[in-house]
Coordinates of C-alpha atoms and ligand atoms in Angstrom, one line a residue:
M1 CA 181.0 86.6 27.4
Y2 CA 180.8 87.7 31.0
R3 CA 178.8 91.2 30.8
T4 CA 178.7 93.7 28.9
N5 CA 178.5 96.2 31.8
T6 CA 179.9 96.9 34.9
C7 CA 177.6 97.5 38.5
G8 CA 178.3 101.7 38.4
E9 CA 177.6 102.9 34.6
L10 CA 174.1 102.4 33.6
R11 CA 171.8 105.4 33.1
L12 CA 168.6 106.8 32.3
T13 CA 169.8 107.1 29.0
N14 CA 170.5 103.3 29.0
L15 CA 167.1 102.8 29.1
D16 CA 165.2 99.4 28.1
K17 CA 169.4 98.3 26.8
K18 CA 170.2 94.7 27.1
T19 CA 172.6 93.6 29.2
T20 CA 174.6 91.6 31.0
L21 CA 176.0 92.3 34.6
A22 CA 178.4 90.2 37.2
G23 CA 178.9 90.9 40.4
W24 CA 178.1 90.3 44.7
V25 CA 175.8 90.1 46.6
Q26 CA 175.5 93.3 48.8
K27 CA 172.0 93.0 50.0
A28 CA 169.2 90.9 48.7
R29 CA 165.2 91.8 50.0
K30 CA 162.7 90.2 49.7
F31 CA 159.0 93.1 49.3
G32 CA 155.9 91.7 48.1
G33 CA 156.4 89.7 44.8
M34 CA 159.5 91.4 44.0
I35 CA 163.3 90.2 45.2
F36 CA 165.8 93.4 44.9
V37 CA 168.8 92.7 44.8
D38 CA 172.3 94.8 45.0
L39 CA 174.6 93.8 42.7
R40 CA 178.2 95.0 43.6
D41 CA 181.9 95.4 41.7
R42 CA 184.0 97.5 41.9
Y43 CA 182.9 99.9 40.4
G44 CA 179.4 100.5 42.1
I45 CA 176.4 99.0 42.9
T46 CA 173.5 97.9 40.7
Q47 CA 169.9 97.3 41.7
L48 CA 168.0 94.1 40.2
V49 CA 164.3 93.3 40.3
F50 CA 163.2 90.0 39.9
N51 CA 159.4 90.0 39.4
Q52 CA 156.8 86.4 41.1
E53 CA 154.4 87.7 38.6
T54 CA 155.9 87.8 35.2
N55 CA 159.2 85.3 36.3
A56 CA 157.7 82.4 39.8
A57 CA 160.9 80.5 38.8
L58 CA 163.6 83.0 38.6
C59 CA 162.2 84.5 41.9
E60 CA 162.4 81.3 44.1
Q61 CA 165.7 81.1 42.9
A62 CA 167.2 84.5 43.6
A63 CA 165.0 83.3 47.8
K64 CA 168.5 81.6 47.5
L65 CA 170.5 84.3 47.0
G66 CA 172.4 85.3 50.2
R67 CA 175.3 88.3 50.9
E68 CA 178.3 87.8 48.2
W69 CA 177.2 85.3 46.4
L70 CA 179.1 85.7 43.0
I71 CA 176.2 86.3 40.2
Q72 CA 175.7 86.3 36.6
V73 CA 171.7 88.3 35.3
H74 CA 171.4 89.2 31.3
G75 CA 168.1 92.0 31.5
I76 CA 166.9 95.5 30.7
V77 CA 167.2 98.3 31.9
A78 CA 163.9 100.4 33.3
E79 CA 163.5 103.7 35.1
R80 CA 163.5 103.3 38.6
S81 CA 160.3 104.4 40.5
N82 CA 161.5 104.4 43.4
K83 CA 164.9 106.5 42.2
N84 CA 168.2 106.8 45.0
P85 CA 169.7 110.5 44.9
N86 CA 173.1 109.0 47.2
L87 CA 173.7 106.0 44.1
P88 CA 174.7 107.2 40.6
T89 CA 172.3 104.6 39.2
G90 CA 170.2 105.3 41.6
D91 CA 167.2 105.7 38.5
I92 CA 167.5 102.8 37.6
E93 CA 166.8 99.3 38.2
I94 CA 167.5 95.6 35.9
I95 CA 164.5 93.6 35.5
V96 CA 166.3 90.3 34.8
S97 CA 165.6 87.7 32.3
E98 CA 168.9 85.7 33.3
L99 CA 169.9 84.4 36.8
Q100 CA 173.5 82.5 36.7
I101 CA 175.3 81.4 40.0
L102 CA 178.3 81.6 39.3
N103 CA 179.5 81.4 42.5
P104 CA 178.4 80.8 46.6
A105 CA 179.9 82.4 49.5
E106 CA 179.6 81.1 52.4
T107 CA 178.3 84.3 55.4
P108 CA 181.6 86.3 55.2
P109 CA 182.6 87.0 59.0
F110 CA 182.1 91.1 58.9
T111 CA 180.2 92.7 56.9
I112 CA 181.2 93.9 54.0
E113 CA 179.8 97.8 54.6
D114 CA 181.5 101.1 54.4
E115 CA 181.2 100.4 58.7
S116 CA 182.3 96.8 59.4
D117 CA 181.0 95.6 62.2
G118 CA 184.1 93.2 61.5
G119 CA 187.1 94.3 64.0
D120 CA 190.6 95.5 62.7
D121 CA 192.1 91.9 63.6
L122 CA 189.3 89.9 61.7
R123 CA 189.5 91.9 58.9
M124 CA 193.3 91.9 58.5
K125 CA 193.3 87.6 58.1
Y126 CA 189.8 88.9 55.9
R127 CA 192.0 91.1 54.5
Y128 CA 191.0 89.6 50.6
L129 CA 187.4 90.5 51.8
D130 CA 188.0 94.0 53.6
L131 CA 189.1 95.0 50.9
R132 CA 185.8 94.4 48.8
R133 CA 184.8 97.6 51.3
N134 CA 184.4 100.9 49.9
P135 CA 186.9 103.1 51.6
V136 CA 189.0 100.9 51.7
R137 CA 188.9 100.2 48.0
A138 CA 188.4 103.9 47.8
N139 CA 192.0 104.4 49.7
L140 CA 193.6 101.7 47.1
E141 CA 192.5 104.3 44.4
L142 CA 193.8 107.0 45.5
R143 CA 197.1 105.0 45.7
H144 CA 197.2 103.8 42.3
A145 CA 196.1 108.2 41.4
M146 CA 198.7 108.6 42.7
A147 CA 201.3 106.3 42.5
F148 CA 200.6 106.9 38.8
A149 CA 200.8 110.9 38.9
T150 CA 204.3 111.1 39.8
R151 CA 205.4 108.5 37.3
S152 CA 203.9 110.7 34.6
Y153 CA 205.3 114.0 36.5
L154 CA 209.0 112.9 36.4
N155 CA 208.6 111.4 33.0
E156 CA 207.4 114.7 32.3
Q157 CA 210.6 116.1 33.8
K158 CA 212.9 113.2 31.7
F159 CA 213.5 111.2 35.2
M160 CA 214.8 107.3 34.3
E161 CA 212.6 104.5 36.3
I162 CA 215.4 102.1 37.6
E163 CA 215.4 99.1 39.3
T164 CA 217.6 98.4 42.3
P165 CA 218.5 95.0 43.5
V166 CA 216.7 94.0 47.1
L167 CA 219.1 91.9 48.2
V168 CA 221.9 93.9 48.9
S169 CA 224.0 94.2 51.7
S170 CA 223.2 96.8 54.7
T171 CA 223.7 100.2 53.8
P172 CA 224.3 102.5 57.3
E173 CA 221.0 104.4 57.7
G174 CA 220.5 104.1 61.7
A175 CA 217.6 101.7 61.2
R176 CA 218.6 97.7 61.7
D177 CA 218.5 95.7 58.6
F178 CA 216.2 93.0 57.9
V179 CA 219.0 89.6 55.8
V180 CA 218.0 87.1 54.3
P181 CA 220.8 84.3 55.1
S182 CA 222.2 83.2 51.9
R183 CA 222.8 79.6 51.1
L184 CA 225.2 79.2 48.4
H185 CA 227.1 81.0 50.8
E186 CA 227.3 79.6 54.2
G187 CA 227.7 81.9 57.4
Q188 CA 226.7 84.8 54.5
F189 CA 224.0 87.1 54.3
Y190 CA 221.7 89.8 52.3
A191 CA 219.8 92.6 53.6
L192 CA 217.2 94.2 52.0
P193 CA 217.8 98.0 51.1
Q194 CA 216.9 100.3 54.1
S195 CA 216.9 102.6 51.2
P196 CA 218.1 102.6 47.7
Q197 CA 220.7 105.2 48.7
L198 CA 224.2 103.7 47.1
F199 CA 222.3 102.5 43.9
K200 CA 221.0 105.7 43.1
Q201 CA 224.2 108.1 43.6
L202 CA 225.6 105.3 41.3
L203 CA 223.3 105.2 38.7
M204 CA 224.8 109.2 38.1
V205 CA 228.2 107.9 37.9
S206 CA 226.7 106.2 35.1
G207 CA 224.8 109.4 33.6
F208 CA 221.8 108.4 34.4
D209 CA 221.2 112.4 35.7
R210 CA 218.1 111.3 36.1
Y211 CA 216.0 108.8 37.7
F212 CA 213.6 107.7 40.0
Q213 CA 211.7 104.5 41.4
I214 CA 208.3 103.4 43.3
V215 CA 210.3 100.7 45.5
K216 CA 209.4 99.1 48.8
C217 CA 212.1 99.9 51.2
F218 CA 212.1 97.5 54.3
R219 CA 213.8 98.8 58.0
D220 CA 213.4 96.8 60.8
E221 CA 212.0 99.2 63.6
D222 CA 209.8 99.8 66.5
L223 CA 206.3 100.1 65.0
R224 CA 204.2 102.6 65.2
A225 CA 200.4 103.8 63.8
D226 CA 202.2 105.6 61.0
R227 CA 205.6 103.0 60.3
Q228 CA 205.5 99.3 58.8
P229 CA 208.0 97.0 58.1
E230 CA 208.1 97.7 54.4
F231 CA 206.3 100.6 53.1
T232 CA 207.2 102.5 49.6
Q233 CA 208.8 104.9 48.9
I234 CA 208.5 107.9 45.4
D235 CA 212.5 107.4 45.5
C236 CA 214.6 110.3 43.1
E237 CA 218.3 111.4 42.9
M238 CA 219.7 113.9 40.7
S239 CA 222.7 114.8 39.0
F240 CA 224.1 119.5 38.4
V241 CA 221.7 120.0 40.4
E242 CA 222.0 122.1 43.7
Q243 CA 219.8 122.5 47.0
E244 CA 217.4 125.2 44.9
D245 CA 216.2 123.1 41.9
I246 CA 215.2 119.9 44.3
L247 CA 213.3 121.8 46.1
N248 CA 212.3 124.0 42.7
I249 CA 210.8 119.6 41.3
F250 CA 210.0 118.5 44.5
E251 CA 207.3 121.1 45.1
G252 CA 206.2 120.9 41.6
L253 CA 205.7 117.2 41.9
T254 CA 203.8 118.0 46.0
K255 CA 201.7 121.1 43.8
Y256 CA 201.5 118.9 41.3
L257 CA 199.3 115.8 43.0
F258 CA 197.1 117.7 45.1
K259 CA 195.8 119.9 41.7
T260 CA 195.4 116.9 39.8
I261 CA 193.9 114.2 42.7
K262 CA 192.7 116.6 44.7
G263 CA 192.1 119.9 43.0
I264 CA 193.8 121.9 45.1
D265 CA 196.1 124.3 44.5
I266 CA 199.1 124.1 47.3
P267 CA 201.1 128.0 47.9
D268 CA 204.1 127.5 47.4
L269 CA 206.0 126.2 50.2
P270 CA 207.3 128.2 53.1
R271 CA 210.6 127.7 54.5
M272 CA 211.8 127.2 57.9
S273 CA 215.1 126.3 59.5
Y274 CA 215.6 123.6 61.5
A275 CA 217.0 126.0 64.3
D276 CA 213.8 127.8 63.8
A277 CA 211.3 124.7 63.6
M278 CA 212.9 123.4 67.2
R279 CA 212.6 127.3 68.6
L280 CA 208.8 127.8 67.6
Y281 CA 207.5 124.0 67.4
G282 CA 209.5 121.9 69.8
S283 CA 209.8 119.4 66.3
D284 CA 211.8 119.0 62.7
K285 CA 207.8 118.5 62.0
P286 CA 206.4 120.7 62.6
D287 CA 202.7 120.7 62.0
T288 CA 202.0 124.9 61.2
R289 CA 198.1 124.7 60.4
F290 CA 198.2 126.1 63.6
G291 CA 199.9 128.7 65.3
M292 CA 200.6 128.8 69.3
Q293 CA 204.1 128.7 68.7
F294 CA 206.6 128.8 71.7
V295 CA 207.5 131.6 73.5
E296 CA 211.3 131.9 75.8
I297 CA 209.5 133.5 78.9
K298 CA 212.9 132.5 81.4
D299 CA 214.3 135.8 81.6
L300 CA 211.3 137.4 82.8
T301 CA 210.6 134.2 85.3
E302 CA 214.2 134.6 87.3
G303 CA 214.4 135.7 91.2
K304 CA 211.5 135.1 92.5
G305 CA 211.8 132.9 94.8
F306 CA 210.4 129.7 92.5
G307 CA 212.6 127.2 92.4
V308 CA 211.7 125.0 90.0
F309 CA 212.3 127.7 87.0
D310 CA 215.3 129.0 88.0
S311 CA 217.1 126.3 88.0
A312 CA 215.7 124.8 84.8
E313 CA 217.6 126.0 81.6
Y314 CA 214.3 126.4 79.7
V315 CA 210.9 127.7 80.6
A316 CA 208.6 127.9 77.4
A317 CA 205.3 128.8 77.2
I318 CA 202.2 128.1 74.3
S319 CA 198.9 130.9 74.6
A320 CA 196.4 128.4 75.0
E321 CA 193.1 130.1 72.4
G322 CA 189.7 130.3 74.5
C323 CA 191.0 128.9 77.0
A324 CA 190.3 130.4 80.3
G325 CA 188.2 129.0 81.3
Y326 CA 189.1 125.3 81.4
T327 CA 188.2 124.0 84.5
R328 CA 189.8 121.9 88.0
K329 CA 189.4 119.0 85.9
Q330 CA 190.6 120.2 82.5
L331 CA 193.9 121.0 83.3
D332 CA 194.7 117.9 85.7
E333 CA 193.9 116.2 82.4
L334 CA 196.0 118.4 80.2
T335 CA 198.5 117.4 83.3
E336 CA 198.0 114.3 83.2
F337 CA 198.9 114.2 79.9
V338 CA 202.5 115.3 80.2
K339 CA 203.1 113.6 82.9
R340 CA 202.5 110.6 81.0
Q341 CA 205.1 108.5 80.9
Q342 CA 205.3 108.7 77.0
I343 CA 206.0 112.8 77.4
G344 CA 207.7 113.1 80.9
A345 CA 207.4 116.7 81.8
K346 CA 206.9 117.1 86.1
G347 CA 203.9 119.1 85.5
L348 CA 202.3 121.8 84.0
I349 CA 201.9 125.3 85.3
Y350 CA 199.4 127.5 84.1
V351 CA 198.4 131.4 84.3
R352 CA 194.2 132.2 83.2
Y353 CA 193.4 135.4 81.6
E354 CA 190.1 136.4 81.8
A355 CA 188.2 137.1 80.0
D356 CA 187.3 140.5 82.7
G357 CA 191.2 141.3 82.3
S358 CA 191.6 139.1 85.9
I359 CA 194.8 136.8 85.8
K360 CA 195.1 133.4 88.0
S361 CA 198.3 131.6 88.2
S362 CA 198.9 128.4 89.7
V363 CA 201.9 130.0 90.8
D364 CA 200.8 133.2 92.2
K365 CA 202.7 132.3 95.0
F366 CA 205.3 134.1 93.5
Y367 CA 204.4 136.1 91.1
T368 CA 202.7 139.3 91.3
P369 CA 199.5 140.2 88.4
E370 CA 201.8 141.8 86.9
E371 CA 204.7 140.1 86.5
L372 CA 201.8 137.0 85.0
K373 CA 201.6 140.1 82.0
T374 CA 204.7 140.4 81.1
W375 CA 204.8 136.1 79.3
L376 CA 201.4 136.7 79.3
D377 CA 202.1 140.0 76.5
R378 CA 204.9 138.0 75.4
A379 CA 202.8 134.9 74.5
N380 CA 200.8 137.5 72.6
A381 CA 197.6 136.1 74.8
Q382 CA 194.3 137.6 75.4
P383 CA 191.9 138.6 77.9
G384 CA 190.0 134.7 77.6
D385 CA 193.6 132.5 77.0
L386 CA 195.4 130.4 78.9
L387 CA 198.6 130.3 79.5
L388 CA 200.6 126.5 79.7
I389 CA 204.3 126.5 80.7
L390 CA 206.6 123.8 80.6
C391 CA 210.6 124.3 81.6
G392 CA 213.5 121.9 82.2
E393 CA 216.4 120.3 80.3
T394 CA 215.5 122.8 76.7
E395 CA 215.9 119.8 74.5
K396 CA 213.8 117.7 76.2
T397 CA 210.8 119.5 77.7
Q398 CA 210.9 121.8 73.1
K399 CA 209.6 117.6 72.5
Q400 CA 206.9 118.1 75.8
L401 CA 206.3 120.9 74.5
C402 CA 205.5 120.3 71.7
E403 CA 203.6 116.9 72.3
L404 CA 201.2 119.5 74.7
R405 CA 200.5 121.8 71.9
L406 CA 199.1 118.9 69.4
E407 CA 197.3 118.0 71.8
I408 CA 195.4 121.5 72.3
G409 CA 195.5 121.8 68.6
S410 CA 193.4 118.1 69.1
R411 CA 191.3 119.5 71.1
L412 CA 190.9 122.8 69.7
G413 CA 190.1 121.5 66.5
L414 CA 192.8 122.5 64.8
R415 CA 193.3 120.1 62.7
D416 CA 191.6 120.2 59.9
K417 CA 192.1 117.0 57.8
N418 CA 191.1 119.0 54.7
Q419 CA 193.5 121.5 55.5
F420 CA 196.8 121.1 54.0
N421 CA 199.9 123.3 54.8
C422 CA 203.5 122.3 53.6
L423 CA 206.6 123.4 54.1
W424 CA 210.3 122.8 53.2
V425 CA 212.5 122.5 56.7
V426 CA 215.6 123.1 55.5
D427 CA 219.7 123.2 56.8
F428 CA 219.6 121.2 59.3
P429 CA 222.5 119.5 61.2
L430 CA 224.6 117.6 59.9
L431 CA 226.0 115.2 62.6
E432 CA 224.6 114.1 66.2
F433 CA 226.4 113.3 68.9
D434 CA 225.5 110.3 70.8
E435 CA 226.3 111.1 74.9
E436 CA 225.8 107.3 75.8
L437 CA 228.5 106.0 72.7
N438 CA 230.5 109.2 72.3
R439 CA 230.5 109.6 68.8
Y440 CA 229.4 111.4 66.2
F441 CA 225.9 110.2 63.6
A442 CA 225.2 111.6 59.8
K443 CA 221.9 113.0 61.3
H444 CA 220.0 112.3 57.4
H445 CA 222.6 109.8 56.5
P446 CA 226.6 109.8 55.4
F447 CA 226.4 111.1 52.2
T448 CA 224.5 114.2 53.0
S449 CA 227.1 117.8 52.0
P450 CA 227.5 119.9 54.5
K451 CA 227.0 123.2 53.4
I452 CA 230.6 124.7 51.9
E453 CA 230.6 127.2 54.5
D454 CA 230.3 125.4 57.0
S455 CA 233.0 122.8 56.3
P456 CA 235.6 124.0 58.2
L457 CA 234.0 123.2 61.5
L458 CA 234.4 119.7 60.2
D459 CA 237.6 119.6 62.2
T460 CA 236.8 122.4 65.0
N461 CA 233.2 121.8 65.6
P462 CA 231.5 119.4 63.7
G463 CA 228.5 119.4 66.6
A464 CA 227.8 122.8 64.5
V465 CA 228.0 121.7 60.6
R466 CA 224.6 122.2 58.2
A467 CA 224.3 120.4 55.5
N468 CA 222.1 121.1 52.1
A469 CA 219.2 118.4 53.9
Y470 CA 216.3 119.1 53.5
D471 CA 212.3 117.6 55.1
M472 CA 209.0 117.9 53.6
V473 CA 206.3 118.3 55.7
I474 CA 202.0 118.6 55.6
N475 CA 200.6 118.9 58.6
G476 CA 203.1 117.8 61.5
V477 CA 204.4 114.5 59.0
E478 CA 207.5 114.1 57.8
V479 CA 206.5 113.2 53.9
G480 CA 209.1 113.8 51.9
G481 CA 213.2 114.1 52.9
G482 CA 216.9 114.2 51.4
S483 CA 220.1 115.4 50.3
I484 CA 222.1 117.0 48.2
R485 CA 225.8 114.8 49.2
I486 CA 229.6 114.6 48.9
F487 CA 230.9 113.6 45.5
N488 CA 234.5 113.6 45.6
S489 CA 236.1 111.2 47.4
E490 CA 238.2 112.7 50.1
L491 CA 235.2 114.6 51.5
Q492 CA 233.2 111.3 51.5
Q493 CA 236.5 109.6 53.3
K494 CA 236.7 112.7 55.8
M495 CA 232.7 112.7 56.6
F496 CA 234.0 108.7 57.4
T497 CA 236.7 109.6 59.5
T498 CA 234.1 111.9 61.2
L499 CA 232.1 109.5 61.9
G500 CA 234.1 107.9 63.6
F501 CA 235.6 104.6 60.9
T502 CA 238.5 104.1 60.8
K503 CA 240.2 103.8 57.0
E504 CA 240.1 100.3 56.2
Q505 CA 236.2 100.4 58.3
A506 CA 235.2 103.1 55.6
Q507 CA 237.0 101.1 52.9
A508 CA 235.5 97.5 53.7
Q509 CA 232.0 98.4 53.5
F510 CA 232.2 102.1 51.2
G511 CA 234.6 101.2 48.9
F512 CA 232.8 101.4 45.5
L513 CA 231.3 104.3 45.5
M514 CA 234.5 106.1 47.0
N515 CA 236.2 104.9 44.0
A516 CA 233.8 105.5 41.2
F517 CA 233.9 108.9 42.9
K518 CA 237.5 108.8 41.5
Y519 CA 235.7 108.1 38.0
G520 CA 233.9 111.8 36.7
A521 CA 231.2 112.2 39.8
P522 CA 228.4 114.9 39.0
P523 CA 227.2 117.0 41.7
H524 CA 223.7 115.7 43.0
G525 CA 221.3 115.0 44.9
G526 CA 217.7 113.5 45.8
I527 CA 215.0 113.0 47.9
A528 CA 212.2 109.4 48.8
F529 CA 208.9 110.5 49.8
G530 CA 206.6 107.7 51.8
L531 CA 204.4 107.6 49.2
D532 CA 202.1 105.3 52.5
R533 CA 202.5 108.7 54.0
L534 CA 201.7 110.6 51.6
V535 CA 198.5 108.5 50.8
S536 CA 197.4 108.5 53.7
I537 CA 197.4 113.0 54.3
F538 CA 195.2 112.8 51.0
A539 CA 192.7 110.0 52.2
G540 CA 192.7 111.3 55.2
L541 CA 193.5 108.5 57.5
D542 CA 195.6 108.4 60.8
S543 CA 197.4 105.6 59.5
I544 CA 199.1 103.9 56.7
R545 CA 197.7 100.7 56.5
D546 CA 194.5 101.2 54.9
C547 CA 196.1 102.9 52.6
I548 CA 198.6 99.4 51.9
A549 CA 196.5 96.2 50.2
F550 CA 198.4 93.1 52.7
P551 CA 200.0 95.5 55.3
K552 CA 201.7 94.3 58.6
N553 CA 200.0 94.6 62.1
N554 CA 200.3 96.3 65.3
A555 CA 203.5 93.4 65.6
G556 CA 204.4 92.4 62.7
R557 CA 202.7 90.1 61.6
D558 CA 200.9 89.7 58.6
V559 CA 198.1 87.4 59.7
M560 CA 196.3 86.7 57.4
I561 CA 199.1 84.9 55.9
D562 CA 201.0 84.2 59.3
A563 CA 204.5 85.9 58.2
P564 CA 206.7 85.9 60.3
S565 CA 206.8 82.2 60.6
A566 CA 208.6 79.2 62.0
I567 CA 211.1 77.1 58.3
A568 CA 211.5 73.4 58.3
P569 CA 214.5 71.8 59.9
E570 CA 216.2 70.8 56.3
Q571 CA 215.3 74.7 55.3
L572 CA 217.0 75.8 58.7
K573 CA 220.4 73.1 57.7
E574 CA 220.5 73.3 54.1
L575 CA 220.8 77.5 55.2
H576 CA 223.4 76.4 57.4
L577 CA 221.5 78.3 60.0
K578 CA 220.7 75.9 64.2
L579 CA 218.3 78.1 66.7
E580 CA 219.5 77.7 69.6
Ligands
LIG601 N1 217.5 107.5 51.4 C1 217.3 108.5 52.3 C2 216.0 108.7 52.7 O1 215.2 107.4 52.5 C3 216.4 109.7 51.0 C4 217.2 110.6 50.0 O2 218.4 111.0 50.7 O3 217.5 110.5 49.0 O4 215.5 108.6 53.9

């Protein structure tokens, strides 16, 4: 038997017990005639003691141990004279009587400590060692617990987990596909699924009225901190439901996860229309941990000779609480922030509402204090607050002001990782017009149902049609999204026409779906949660990478196995591929 106990298990109640432990040497230190070793496994750390006086030969053997050596020891549980209250096993130690070196280790390229000295690249190259570190291991434990709890909740609700294929053909969901060349069918390609969307809808036609799958999805998009080329969704679909039913079931899942995993009771999720989210926060995923909502002040600024505002389509402000005392330097920093290329504002205008009630602004030349006061009042600003104003084309400016709001929120410490504000954003527009391509695109995907009351507008004003689509947002992160689907083949055909598909193109790509709808397709809808994002929010991480066992780096590479990589000429030939 390699071990009778784990390294996280033994307590004072086990005093004098004979035990066998196996694990990695976290640390070894000499202290007079004694050697102390911290032995680590997945469950914790237990202190081992080797005593020169009672067993010199054994002590000599222990003196050779290096970091990360794998050993097995037999010994007796004893009370520690020097207890360590920070360790669950800190009251005991093991008086070792036998030591077996199971596998010596080379010195690891970075320290296997909570705060490692290894940089990102090194840790990724030796990810198997990085995964030995407590914080990383804890993230994977959390991920497991969340996936397990999700399965348990959904199973309880009669959902069936059904696997769908990974070698598929492309579905148009906006992103680029990863493709896999077919050896047997020259010149043809599979695509890796961006989501199991069509399969889960077909499962509804088959009568599996509650489906879920914790499933890998693939999107060949530009990478960001919260994106990976392959990621995991909790993918769900239900039949005989309306939007309300879906929101209830998955609000239930979210509450269940917060309760079972974090012991937090989440209140009922507020709902916000897409239009309000854009108007008040400039984003369809507002961070509602703090207020600082936008106020539009265009009407208050007009006609006073300030051309910048007069010519702008949209002028809006946020009130930064207690920031009236910002120095010139701090204001310059904020101006630089909004002028950065990624944000792209032309400039930033401010009004200081000093603590003594006086008002000073960067546009004093054009506006009297009384006029400025009307802006402050609209924003409900109090003495001591700072009004920050951006202007320009509506949508662009809303996005810029959203970034500024988040930045100020961070600076003021209003984005606490231990506070969780969940909400539903509903009533998304069905379509989005692309000026460049001069055509409509589905905002969610082409299978999303318009709101019945809006569907007559499909012919006259498609841009105004709202969808039965919803997103769940936590702390400014879109953690899930879904919609009620079209289940009627004529409406689906009409949707494809609106999206600019010819009848033939629609038939070639989605004929199977429209055909399936002719065989008694039930009304249905669904949602998919990003498991990686959900775990990273629960873990309080900024990046999803640390809750994935083997993630890709910023450039989409796995530096440990060195993927992607070139393949042999014979393999290329077999796949009927030629490199230029
Ligand atoms: N397939 C959608 C997505 O991946 C989710 C859904 O509509 O259920 O975003």
